[in-house]
Short mmCIF file of C-alpha atoms in Angstrom, two decimals:
data_model
loop_
_atom_site.label_atom_id
_atom_site.label_comp_id
_atom_site.label_asym_id
_atom_site.label_seq_id
_atom_site.Cartn_x
_atom_site.Cartn_y
_atom_site.Cartn_z
CA THR A 1 -17.88 1.70 4.18
CA LEU A 2 -15.18 -0.47 5.63
CA ASN A 3 -13.70 -1.48 2.29
CA LEU A 4 -11.66 0.73 0.01
CA THR A 5 -13.64 1.87 -3.02
CA LYS A 6 -12.43 1.50 -6.59
CA ASN A 7 -11.45 5.19 -6.54
CA GLN A 8 -9.22 4.58 -3.51
CA ARG A 9 -7.15 1.81 -5.15
CA LEU A 10 -4.35 1.75 -7.68
CA ARG A 11 -5.50 -0.89 -10.15
CA THR A 12 -3.41 -0.83 -13.30
CA THR A 13 0.24 -1.55 -14.00
CA THR A 14 0.55 1.97 -15.40
CA GLN A 15 -0.65 3.51 -12.15
CA PHE A 16 1.86 1.45 -10.16
CA ARG A 17 4.68 2.24 -12.63
CA LEU A 18 4.01 6.01 -12.40
CA CYS A 19 4.23 5.81 -8.62
CA TYR A 20 7.45 3.76 -8.70
CA ASP A 21 9.18 5.91 -11.33
CA GLY A 22 7.88 9.40 -10.59
CA GLY A 23 7.40 9.32 -6.87
CA VAL A 24 9.32 9.69 -3.65
CA ARG A 25 10.51 6.57 -1.83
CA SER A 26 10.91 6.03 1.89
CA GLY A 27 10.97 3.10 4.25
CA ASP A 28 11.89 1.46 7.51
CA ASP A 29 12.45 -2.09 8.80
CA HIS A 30 8.88 -3.15 8.06
CA LEU A 31 7.72 -1.21 5.02
CA LEU A 32 8.82 0.52 1.84
CA VAL A 33 6.52 3.33 0.64
CA PHE A 34 6.36 5.00 -2.76
CA VAL A 35 4.41 8.29 -2.80
CA ARG A 36 3.31 10.46 -5.74
CA ASN A 37 0.79 13.27 -6.27
CA ASN A 38 -2.15 12.14 -8.40
CA ASP A 39 -3.94 15.43 -9.30
CA THR A 40 -7.24 14.30 -7.75
CA THR A 41 -8.86 14.88 -4.36
CA THR A 42 -8.64 11.21 -3.36
CA SER A 43 -5.69 9.36 -1.89
CA ARG A 44 -5.19 5.95 -3.50
CA LEU A 45 -3.48 2.80 -2.27
CA GLY A 46 -1.58 0.07 -4.07
CA VAL A 47 -0.08 -2.96 -2.34
CA SER A 48 2.72 -5.09 -3.79
CA VAL A 49 3.63 -8.33 -2.01
CA SER A 50 6.08 -10.62 -3.82
CA LYS A 51 6.22 -14.41 -3.73
CA LYS A 52 9.30 -14.12 -1.51
CA HIS A 53 6.85 -13.50 1.36
CA GLY A 54 5.54 -17.06 1.25
CA ASN A 55 2.47 -18.85 0.02
CA ALA A 56 -0.79 -17.19 -0.99
CA VAL A 57 -2.16 -17.32 2.55
CA ALA A 58 0.84 -15.43 3.97
CA ARG A 59 0.84 -12.87 1.12
CA ASN A 60 -2.89 -12.21 1.41
CA ARG A 61 -2.57 -11.71 5.16
CA LYS A 62 0.12 -9.06 4.61
CA LYS A 63 -2.07 -7.36 2.01
CA ARG A 64 -5.03 -7.32 4.40
CA LEU A 65 -2.86 -5.84 7.17
CA LEU A 66 -1.52 -3.12 4.85
CA ARG A 67 -4.99 -2.20 3.57
CA GLU A 68 -6.32 -2.03 7.13
CA ALA A 69 -3.40 0.17 8.24
CA PHE A 70 -4.15 2.52 5.33
CA ARG A 71 -7.88 2.53 6.08
CA LEU A 72 -7.32 3.39 9.74
CA SER A 73 -4.84 6.19 9.04
CA GLN A 74 -6.19 7.67 5.78
CA HIS A 75 -7.75 10.63 7.61
CA LYS A 76 -4.21 11.66 8.68
CA LEU A 77 -2.84 11.47 5.13
CA PRO A 78 -2.93 14.32 2.61
CA PRO A 79 -5.58 14.10 -0.14
CA GLY A 80 -4.58 13.62 -3.77
CA VAL A 81 -1.65 11.28 -3.18
CA ASP A 82 -0.93 7.77 -4.48
CA PHE A 83 0.74 5.31 -2.10
CA VAL A 84 2.33 1.99 -3.06
CA LEU A 85 3.17 -0.10 -0.01
CA VAL A 86 5.78 -2.86 -0.27
CA PRO A 87 6.33 -4.87 2.93
CA ARG A 88 9.81 -5.97 3.92
CA GLN A 89 10.54 -9.68 4.25
CA ARG A 90 9.79 -10.08 7.94
CA SER A 91 7.45 -12.51 9.60
CA ASP A 92 6.98 -10.48 12.80
CA SER A 93 5.31 -7.40 11.27
CA SER A 94 1.96 -6.48 12.82
CA LEU A 95 -0.76 -3.94 12.12
CA ALA A 96 0.89 -1.52 14.57
CA ASP A 97 4.20 -1.78 12.66
CA PHE A 98 2.53 -0.85 9.37
#
């Protein structure tokens, strides 16, 4: 399917917290990424976009871009890893940047 399944998403605060606290952090001008092994065979994605990024329309657009970037590149990523993506405060970020 084109959408991420429930098993491919981080859904609870606990799952996000584990990734923030127990994972590895890396980033560039457009994106901050938290990565942590999850002891399953599925890679999972969480997206965190704060209100500093603008109104709901702007935040939802960033979330859609991040999910699409993950969907298109998930075959290149290792299985069994949790990713939390936090975009930087930039208005010029595109799908190619993520």
